[in-house]
XYZ file of C-alpha atoms in Angstrom:
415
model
C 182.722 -136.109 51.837
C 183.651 -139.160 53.253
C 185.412 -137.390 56.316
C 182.478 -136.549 57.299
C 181.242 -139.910 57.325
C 184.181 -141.080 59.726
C 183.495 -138.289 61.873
C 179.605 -139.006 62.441
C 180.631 -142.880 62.830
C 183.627 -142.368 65.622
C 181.114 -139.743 67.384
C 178.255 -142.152 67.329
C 180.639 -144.905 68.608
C 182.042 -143.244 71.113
C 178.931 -141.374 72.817
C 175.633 -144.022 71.310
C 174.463 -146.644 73.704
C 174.495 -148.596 70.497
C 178.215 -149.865 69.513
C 178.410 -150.369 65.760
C 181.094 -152.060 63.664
C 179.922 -151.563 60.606
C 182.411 -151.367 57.746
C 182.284 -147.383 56.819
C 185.537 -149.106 53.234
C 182.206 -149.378 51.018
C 181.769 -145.964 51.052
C 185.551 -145.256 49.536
C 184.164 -148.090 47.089
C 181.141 -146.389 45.367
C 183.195 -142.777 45.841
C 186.051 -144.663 44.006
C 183.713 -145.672 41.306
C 182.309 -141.875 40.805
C 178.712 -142.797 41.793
C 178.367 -140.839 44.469
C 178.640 -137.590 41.951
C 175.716 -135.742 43.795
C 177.155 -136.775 47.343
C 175.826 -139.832 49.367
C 172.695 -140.108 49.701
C 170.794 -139.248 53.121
C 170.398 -141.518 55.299
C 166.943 -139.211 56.616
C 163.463 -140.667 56.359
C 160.937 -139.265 54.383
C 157.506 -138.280 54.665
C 155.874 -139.578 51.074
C 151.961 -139.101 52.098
C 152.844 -135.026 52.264
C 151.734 -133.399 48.985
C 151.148 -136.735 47.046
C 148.149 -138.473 46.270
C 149.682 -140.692 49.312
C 147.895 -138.347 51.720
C 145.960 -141.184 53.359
C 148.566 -143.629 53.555
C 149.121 -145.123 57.170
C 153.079 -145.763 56.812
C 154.689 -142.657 54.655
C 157.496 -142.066 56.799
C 159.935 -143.770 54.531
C 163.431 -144.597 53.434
C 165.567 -146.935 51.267
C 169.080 -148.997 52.290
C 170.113 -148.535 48.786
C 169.037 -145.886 46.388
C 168.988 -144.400 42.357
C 168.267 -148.540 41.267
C 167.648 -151.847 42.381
C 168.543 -155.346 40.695
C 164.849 -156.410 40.430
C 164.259 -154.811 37.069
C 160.691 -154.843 38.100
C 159.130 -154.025 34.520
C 156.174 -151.841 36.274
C 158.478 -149.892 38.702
C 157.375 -146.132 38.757
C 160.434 -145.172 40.066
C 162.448 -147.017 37.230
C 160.392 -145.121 35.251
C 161.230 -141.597 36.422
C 164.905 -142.284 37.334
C 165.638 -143.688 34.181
C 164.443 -140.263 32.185
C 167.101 -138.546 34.127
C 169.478 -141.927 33.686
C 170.026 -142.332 37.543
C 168.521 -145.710 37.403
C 170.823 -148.387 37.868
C 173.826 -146.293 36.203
C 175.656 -148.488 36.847
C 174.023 -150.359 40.184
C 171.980 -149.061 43.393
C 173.689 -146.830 45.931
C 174.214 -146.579 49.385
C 172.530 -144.110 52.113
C 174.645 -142.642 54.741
C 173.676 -144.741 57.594
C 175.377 -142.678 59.725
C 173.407 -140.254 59.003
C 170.527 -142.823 59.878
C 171.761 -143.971 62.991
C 172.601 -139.929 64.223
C 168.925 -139.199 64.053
C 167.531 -141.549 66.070
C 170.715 -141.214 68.430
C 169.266 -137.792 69.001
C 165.813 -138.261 69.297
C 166.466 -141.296 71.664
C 169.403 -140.424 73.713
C 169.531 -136.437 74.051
C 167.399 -133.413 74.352
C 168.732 -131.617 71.367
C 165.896 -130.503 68.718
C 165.306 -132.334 65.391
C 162.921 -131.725 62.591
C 161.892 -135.814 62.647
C 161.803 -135.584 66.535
C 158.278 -135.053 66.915
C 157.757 -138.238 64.589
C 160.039 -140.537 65.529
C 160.152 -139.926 69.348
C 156.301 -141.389 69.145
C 157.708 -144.667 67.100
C 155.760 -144.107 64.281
C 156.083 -147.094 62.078
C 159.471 -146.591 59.595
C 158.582 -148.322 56.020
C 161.681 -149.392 54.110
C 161.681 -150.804 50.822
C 159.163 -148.657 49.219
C 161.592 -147.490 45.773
C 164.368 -149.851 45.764
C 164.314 -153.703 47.727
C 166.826 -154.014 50.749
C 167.322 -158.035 50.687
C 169.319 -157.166 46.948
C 171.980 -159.849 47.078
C 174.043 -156.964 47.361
C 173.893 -156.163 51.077
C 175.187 -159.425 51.356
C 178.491 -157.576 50.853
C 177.556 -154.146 52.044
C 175.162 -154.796 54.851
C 173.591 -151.770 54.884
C 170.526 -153.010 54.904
C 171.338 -155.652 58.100
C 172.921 -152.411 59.735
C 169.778 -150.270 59.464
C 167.745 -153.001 61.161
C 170.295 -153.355 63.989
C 169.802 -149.911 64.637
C 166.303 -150.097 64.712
C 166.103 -153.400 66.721
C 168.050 -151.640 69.213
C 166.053 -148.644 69.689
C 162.832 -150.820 69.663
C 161.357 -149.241 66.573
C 158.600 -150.880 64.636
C 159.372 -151.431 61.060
C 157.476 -151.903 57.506
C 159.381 -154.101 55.483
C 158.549 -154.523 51.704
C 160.197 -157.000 49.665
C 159.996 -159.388 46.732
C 163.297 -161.167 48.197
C 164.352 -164.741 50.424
C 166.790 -163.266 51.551
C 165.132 -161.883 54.222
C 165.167 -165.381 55.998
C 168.807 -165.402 56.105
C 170.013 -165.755 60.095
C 171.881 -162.787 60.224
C 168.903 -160.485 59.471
C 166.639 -162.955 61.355
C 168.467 -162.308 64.564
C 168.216 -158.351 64.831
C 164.674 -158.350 63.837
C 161.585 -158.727 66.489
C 158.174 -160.255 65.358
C 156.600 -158.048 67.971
C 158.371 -154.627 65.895
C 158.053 -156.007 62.012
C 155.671 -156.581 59.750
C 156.894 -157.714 57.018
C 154.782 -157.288 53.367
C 156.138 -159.819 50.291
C 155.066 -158.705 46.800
C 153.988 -161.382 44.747
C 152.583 -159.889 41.712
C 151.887 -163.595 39.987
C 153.096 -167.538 40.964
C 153.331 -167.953 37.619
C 156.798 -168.464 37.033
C 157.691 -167.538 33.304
C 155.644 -164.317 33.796
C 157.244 -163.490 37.165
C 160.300 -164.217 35.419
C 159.272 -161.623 32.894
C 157.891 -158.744 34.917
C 160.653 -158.790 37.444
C 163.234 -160.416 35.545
C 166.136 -160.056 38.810
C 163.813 -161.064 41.822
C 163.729 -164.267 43.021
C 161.262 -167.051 41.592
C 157.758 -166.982 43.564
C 158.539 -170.731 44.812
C 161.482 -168.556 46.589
C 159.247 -166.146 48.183
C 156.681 -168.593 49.116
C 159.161 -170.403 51.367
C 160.453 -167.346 53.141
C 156.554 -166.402 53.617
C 156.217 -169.795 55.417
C 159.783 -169.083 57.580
C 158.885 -166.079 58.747
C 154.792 -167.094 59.243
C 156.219 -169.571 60.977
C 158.398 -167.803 63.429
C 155.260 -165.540 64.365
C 156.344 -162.270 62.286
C 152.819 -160.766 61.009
C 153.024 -161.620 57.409
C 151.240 -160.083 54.016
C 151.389 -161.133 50.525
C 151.062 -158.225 48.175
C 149.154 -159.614 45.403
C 150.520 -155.622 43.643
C 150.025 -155.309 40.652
C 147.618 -157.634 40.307
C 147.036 -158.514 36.516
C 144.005 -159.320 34.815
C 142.174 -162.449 33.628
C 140.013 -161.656 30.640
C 139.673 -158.512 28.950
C 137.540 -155.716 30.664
C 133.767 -156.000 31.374
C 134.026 -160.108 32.117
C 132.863 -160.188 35.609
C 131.229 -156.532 35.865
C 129.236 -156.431 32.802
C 129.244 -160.051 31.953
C 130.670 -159.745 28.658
C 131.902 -162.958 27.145
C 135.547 -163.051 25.695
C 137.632 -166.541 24.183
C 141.058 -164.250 25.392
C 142.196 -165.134 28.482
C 145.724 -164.654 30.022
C 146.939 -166.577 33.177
C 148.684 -164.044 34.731
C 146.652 -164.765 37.653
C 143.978 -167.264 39.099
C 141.860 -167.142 41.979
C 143.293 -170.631 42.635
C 146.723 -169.346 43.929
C 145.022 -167.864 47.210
C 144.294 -171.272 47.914
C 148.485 -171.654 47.803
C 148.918 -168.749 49.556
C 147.213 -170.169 52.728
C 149.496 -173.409 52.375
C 152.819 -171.165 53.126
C 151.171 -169.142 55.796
C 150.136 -166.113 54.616
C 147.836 -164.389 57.180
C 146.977 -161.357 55.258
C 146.480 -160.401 51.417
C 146.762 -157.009 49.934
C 145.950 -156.003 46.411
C 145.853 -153.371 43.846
C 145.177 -153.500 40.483
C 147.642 -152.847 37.758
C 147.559 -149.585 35.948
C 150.417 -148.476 33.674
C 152.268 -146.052 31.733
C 152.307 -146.385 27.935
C 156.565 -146.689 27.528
C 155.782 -149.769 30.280
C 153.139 -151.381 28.248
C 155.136 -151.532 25.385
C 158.072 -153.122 27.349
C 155.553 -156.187 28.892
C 153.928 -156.182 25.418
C 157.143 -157.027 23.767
C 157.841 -159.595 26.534
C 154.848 -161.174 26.673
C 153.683 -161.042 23.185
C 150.332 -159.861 24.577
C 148.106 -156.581 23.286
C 146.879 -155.108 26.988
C 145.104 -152.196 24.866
C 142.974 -155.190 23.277
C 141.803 -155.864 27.273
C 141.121 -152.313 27.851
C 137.271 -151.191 27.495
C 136.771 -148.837 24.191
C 135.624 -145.970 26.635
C 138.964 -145.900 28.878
C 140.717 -146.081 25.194
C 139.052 -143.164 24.272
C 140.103 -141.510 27.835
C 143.767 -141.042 27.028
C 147.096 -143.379 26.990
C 147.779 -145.464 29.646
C 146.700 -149.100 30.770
C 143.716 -149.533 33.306
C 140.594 -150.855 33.897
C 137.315 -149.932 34.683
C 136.754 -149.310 38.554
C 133.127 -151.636 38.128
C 135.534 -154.306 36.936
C 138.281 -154.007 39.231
C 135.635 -153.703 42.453
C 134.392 -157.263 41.060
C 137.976 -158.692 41.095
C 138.808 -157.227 44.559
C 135.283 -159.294 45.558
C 136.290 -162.174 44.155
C 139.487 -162.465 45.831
C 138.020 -161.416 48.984
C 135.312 -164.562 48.491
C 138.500 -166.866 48.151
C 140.939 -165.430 51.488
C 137.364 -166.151 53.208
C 137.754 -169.808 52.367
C 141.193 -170.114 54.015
C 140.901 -167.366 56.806
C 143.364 -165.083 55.241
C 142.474 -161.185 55.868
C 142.073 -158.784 52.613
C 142.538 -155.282 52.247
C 143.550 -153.204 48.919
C 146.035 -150.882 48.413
C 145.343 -147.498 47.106
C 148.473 -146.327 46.247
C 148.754 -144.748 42.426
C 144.822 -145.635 41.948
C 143.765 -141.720 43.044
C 142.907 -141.079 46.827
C 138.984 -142.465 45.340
C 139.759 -145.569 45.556
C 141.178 -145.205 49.274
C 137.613 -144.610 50.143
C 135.817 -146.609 47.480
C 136.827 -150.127 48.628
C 136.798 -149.737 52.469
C 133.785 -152.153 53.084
C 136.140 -155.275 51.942
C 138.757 -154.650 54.448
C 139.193 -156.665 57.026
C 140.708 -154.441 59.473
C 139.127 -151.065 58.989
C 141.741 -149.229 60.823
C 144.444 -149.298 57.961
C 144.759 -150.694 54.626
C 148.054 -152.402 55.306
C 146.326 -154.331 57.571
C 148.679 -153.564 60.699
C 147.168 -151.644 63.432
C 145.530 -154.405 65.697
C 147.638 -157.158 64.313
C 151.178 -155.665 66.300
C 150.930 -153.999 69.324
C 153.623 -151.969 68.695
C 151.887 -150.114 65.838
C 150.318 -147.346 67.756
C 150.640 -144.718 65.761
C 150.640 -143.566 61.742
C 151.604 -141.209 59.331
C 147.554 -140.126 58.634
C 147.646 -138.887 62.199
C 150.024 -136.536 61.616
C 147.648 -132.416 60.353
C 148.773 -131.957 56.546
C 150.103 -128.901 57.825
C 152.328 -130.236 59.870
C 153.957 -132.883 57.349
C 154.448 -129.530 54.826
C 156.756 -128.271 57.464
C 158.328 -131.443 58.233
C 158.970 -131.694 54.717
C 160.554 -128.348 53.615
C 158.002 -128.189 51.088
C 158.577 -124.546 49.820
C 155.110 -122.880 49.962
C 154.529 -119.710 51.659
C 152.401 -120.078 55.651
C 149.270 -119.228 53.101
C 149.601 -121.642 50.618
C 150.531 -124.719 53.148
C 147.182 -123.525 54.785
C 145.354 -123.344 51.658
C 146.912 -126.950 50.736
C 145.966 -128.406 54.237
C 142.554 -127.122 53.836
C 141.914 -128.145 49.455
C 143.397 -131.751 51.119
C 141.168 -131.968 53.857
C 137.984 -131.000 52.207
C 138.446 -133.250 49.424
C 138.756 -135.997 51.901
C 135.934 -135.119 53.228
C 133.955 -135.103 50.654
C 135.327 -138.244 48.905
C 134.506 -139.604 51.890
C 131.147 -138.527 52.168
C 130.452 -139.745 48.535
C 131.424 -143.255 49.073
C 129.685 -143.918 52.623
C 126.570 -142.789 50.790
C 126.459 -144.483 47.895
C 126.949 -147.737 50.315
């Protein structure tokens, strides 16, 4: 297993205009330490947006430095959720990709002729997003550095690059120097700045006083910067500010107040999307914060089915509100979609500020020329290995496209 490993590094080395020195003894570490009992994990990017309900996202070409965890204990984590069903979550700690693996690809698309499945993709520099299940500034890479070695790779191929993370660390010098404000954007999730509930919903990240001074390094050095304000958490109970209902229950999970703080670190651009969870979840935050979210919910979503979420009249007049504020300090707003239902990818358009992508990109880097949503369903299927017969990818391509379409359709009219 880890022969193979060698072999793709010496190779690389030895025929890559990219020299690497990258120390391949972490990988005897983890193999050592038995985690590594399904192999290591690929070092291939992913298309997410190909049958999920991600099929309008702008950035799904994907991957992770580290996989199967991640130290941020991030109470609301969907993929903490599902991984930790199977108990490959954090058993004991994250895992490395084969960056060699990583590296070979775009060795192959960049410097030869040969064929590749990703070739198509990546030979067009279609933004990579990295970060999405598992954050790469862990303290960690500080001792593996696979992280800093993916973005040398990148910075040397000239690759633009999605970066999501709740960590500082991303100011260090080391990462600083391979990465190119004209290729990254980087995205900082900041569900809350206040710090005891921070502390509680993502109980290994670093403090939001942490974050908010690596938003203002990085504003500062020019890199186009956006807070994720994801999940955001509600204020009063459901019905406040869409059906003006009046309630003495208040949380402060949030306040409009802290866009205001926002602008003082930098922050150019704001993204939101509002919370929505899983029942085992809102037990765990219920237990931490000594809070009853069912009491917020509305009796009619109660009477939907489990889960925690909030009407969409209520969480339109939140996204408005917020949008009132970043209008006060010239900070651009856009929502995220993402786990809401494709709906809301077309409900909520009008409040964006850049109409060309929801992460708020496009137009803001040059180097962002091209996206995932470009690419025919069809043709990310293939990309994918998704096993469905010709038929049924054509039937999928088709259901997908129609119900775009129509969603579509239903939301410009009702404008």
């Amino acid at each position: 297993m880890l022969s193979k490993l060698q072999k793709n590094f010496k190779f690389l080395n030895e025929s890559s205009d990219y020299k690497s020195d990258f120390d391949l003894s972490i990988y005897e570490f983890f193999h050592s330490k038995n985690l590594f009992s399904n192999g290591v994990p690929s070092g291939a990017p992913e298309l997410m947006n190909a049958i999920s309900d991600c099929s309008q996202c702008y950035y799904g070409l994907q991957i992770d430095s580290y996989v199967n965890g991640c130290f941020h204990d991030c109470q609301y984590c969907w993929a903490k959720t599902d991984l930790t069903k199977s108990n490959q979550w954090n058993n004991p700690m994250p895992v490395p990709i084969d960056i060699t693996e990583f590296w070979k690809i775009l060795y192959t698309i960049f410097e030869t002729n040969e064929p590749h499945a990703l070739r198509a993709i990546i030979e067009k520099r279609t933004p990579l997003r990295i970060g999405s299940l598992s954050d790469p500034f862990m303290t960690m890479d500080k001792k593996y550095n696979v992280t800093l070695e993916m973005l040398k790779i990148l910075n040397h191929y000239d690759y633009p690059v999605v970066i999501l993370t709740r960590s500082h660390h991303i100011v260090e010098k080391r990462y600083l120097d391979v990465m190119n404000p004209k290729l990254v954007a980087i995205q900082i999730s900041l569900p809350s700045l206040n710090e005891e509930f921070t502390k509680l919903l993502e109980p290994g990240a670093p403090s939001p006083i942490k974050r908010l001074e690596a938003l203002k390094v990085l504003s500062d050095l020019g890199f186009w910067t956006t807070v994720r304000l994801n999940p955001l958490f509600p204020i009063y109970p459901d019905g406040k500010y869409s059906r003006n209902i009046e309630s003495d229950f208040s949380t402060d999970f949030f306040s409009f107040k802290s866009i205001e703080t926002l602008y003082e670190y930098g922050c150019k651009s704001l993204l939101t999307g509002f919370v929505h969870l899983e029942d085992q979840v809102i037990k765990l935050i219920e237990n931490k914060t000594q809070i009853n979210l069912y009491d917020m919910m509305s009796n009619e979503l109660k009477e939907e089915g489990p889960g925690f979420r909030y009407s969409n009249s209520e969480i339109r007049k939140y996204y408005e509100l917020i949008k009132e504020e970043c209008q006060k300090f010239n900070i651009e707003f856009t929502t995220c979609y993402l786990g809401l239902g494709e709906p809301y990818y077309w409900k909520d358009q009008d409040l964006w500020d850049n109409k060309d992508d929801c992460c708020n990109i496009k137009n803001r880097l040059e180097s962002f020329k091209t996206d995932t949503q470009m690419i025919p369903i069809v043709n990310r299927l293939e990309i994918s290995n998704v096993e469905m017969s010709y038929f049924q990818k054509r039937l999928h391509s088709f259901w997908q496209s129609f119900k775009s379409y129509f969603l579509k359709k239903i939301f410009e009219s009702s404008k």
